[in-house]
CSV table of C-alpha atoms in Angstrom, one decimal:
chain,number,residue,atom,x,y,z
A,1,UNK,CA,-95.5,73.9,-98.8
A,2,UNK,CA,-94.5,71.3,-96.4
A,3,UNK,CA,-93.6,67.7,-97.5
A,4,UNK,CA,-92.8,64.5,-95.7
A,5,UNK,CA,-90.3,62.8,-97.8
A,6,UNK,CA,-89.1,59.3,-97.0
A,7,UNK,CA,-85.7,59.3,-95.5
A,8,UNK,CA,-84.2,57.1,-98.2
A,9,UNK,CA,-85.6,59.3,-101.0
A,10,UNK,CA,-84.4,62.4,-99.2
A,11,UNK,CA,-80.9,61.1,-98.7
A,12,UNK,CA,-80.7,60.0,-102.4
A,13,UNK,CA,-81.9,63.4,-103.5
A,14,UNK,CA,-79.4,65.2,-101.4
A,15,UNK,CA,-76.6,63.1,-102.9
A,16,UNK,CA,-77.8,63.8,-106.4
A,17,UNK,CA,-78.3,67.5,-106.0
A,18,UNK,CA,-74.8,67.8,-104.5
A,19,UNK,CA,-73.3,66.0,-107.4
A,20,UNK,CA,-75.1,67.9,-110.2
A,21,UNK,CA,-74.8,71.3,-108.3
A,22,UNK,CA,-78.4,72.1,-108.3
A,23,UNK,CA,-80.6,73.4,-105.5
A,24,UNK,CA,-82.9,71.0,-103.8
A,25,UNK,CA,-85.8,73.3,-104.5
A,26,UNK,CA,-85.1,73.4,-108.3
A,27,UNK,CA,-84.5,69.7,-108.4
A,28,UNK,CA,-87.8,68.9,-106.8
A,29,UNK,CA,-89.7,71.4,-109.0
A,30,UNK,CA,-88.3,69.8,-112.1
A,31,UNK,CA,-89.1,66.3,-110.8
A,32,UNK,CA,-92.7,67.3,-110.1
A,33,UNK,CA,-92.9,69.0,-113.5
A,34,UNK,CA,-91.6,65.8,-115.2
A,35,UNK,CA,-94.0,63.5,-113.2
A,36,UNK,CA,-97.0,65.8,-114.0
A,37,UNK,CA,-96.2,65.5,-117.8
A,38,UNK,CA,-96.1,61.7,-117.5
A,39,UNK,CA,-99.4,61.6,-115.6
A,40,UNK,CA,-101.1,63.9,-118.2
A,41,UNK,CA,-99.9,61.5,-121.0
A,42,UNK,CA,-101.3,58.5,-119.1
A,43,UNK,CA,-104.6,60.3,-118.5
A,44,UNK,CA,-104.8,61.3,-122.2
A,45,UNK,CA,-103.9,57.6,-123.2
A,46,UNK,CA,-106.6,56.2,-121.1
A,47,UNK,CA,-109.2,58.7,-122.4
A,48,UNK,CA,-108.2,57.9,-126.1
A,49,UNK,CA,-108.5,54.2,-125.4
A,50,UNK,CA,-111.9,54.7,-123.9
A,51,UNK,CA,-113.1,57.0,-126.7
A,52,UNK,CA,-111.6,54.7,-129.3
A,53,UNK,CA,-113.5,51.8,-127.8
A,54,UNK,CA,-116.8,53.8,-128.0
A,55,UNK,CA,-116.2,54.7,-131.6
A,56,UNK,CA,-115.3,51.2,-132.4
A,57,UNK,CA,-118.6,49.9,-131.0
A,58,UNK,CA,-120.6,52.6,-132.8
A,59,UNK,CA,-118.7,51.9,-136.0
A,60,UNK,CA,-119.6,48.2,-135.8
A,61,UNK,CA,-123.3,49.0,-135.3
A,62,UNK,CA,-123.2,51.3,-138.4
A,63,UNK,CA,-121.3,48.7,-140.4
A,64,UNK,CA,-124.0,46.0,-139.6
A,65,UNK,CA,-126.7,48.5,-140.6
A,66,UNK,CA,-125.0,49.0,-144.0
A,67,UNK,CA,-124.6,45.2,-144.4
A,68,UNK,CA,-128.4,44.7,-143.7
A,69,UNK,CA,-129.2,47.5,-146.2
A,70,UNK,CA,-127.1,45.8,-148.9
A,71,UNK,CA,-129.0,42.5,-148.5
A,72,UNK,CA,-132.3,44.2,-148.7
A,73,UNK,CA,-131.5,45.6,-152.2
C-alpha cells in the first residue's frame, strides 16, 4: 500500500514513534484500527438515531389509534 501523508503529519508521527519506541508501520496500523472503531460507532449511532425516529413516528400513530378507540367505547 502506498500513502501520501502530509509532511506535517509525517514529521509529527516520526517524532512520536521515536519517543515511544514503536515502528512506524505498527503505529499507523494501530491508528487506522482506532479510527475504524470510531467510525463504526458513529455509523451505528446514526443508524440507531434514524431507526429510533422511525419507531417513534410509528409509535405515535399507534398511540393515536388507541386513543381514538378509547373514545369510541
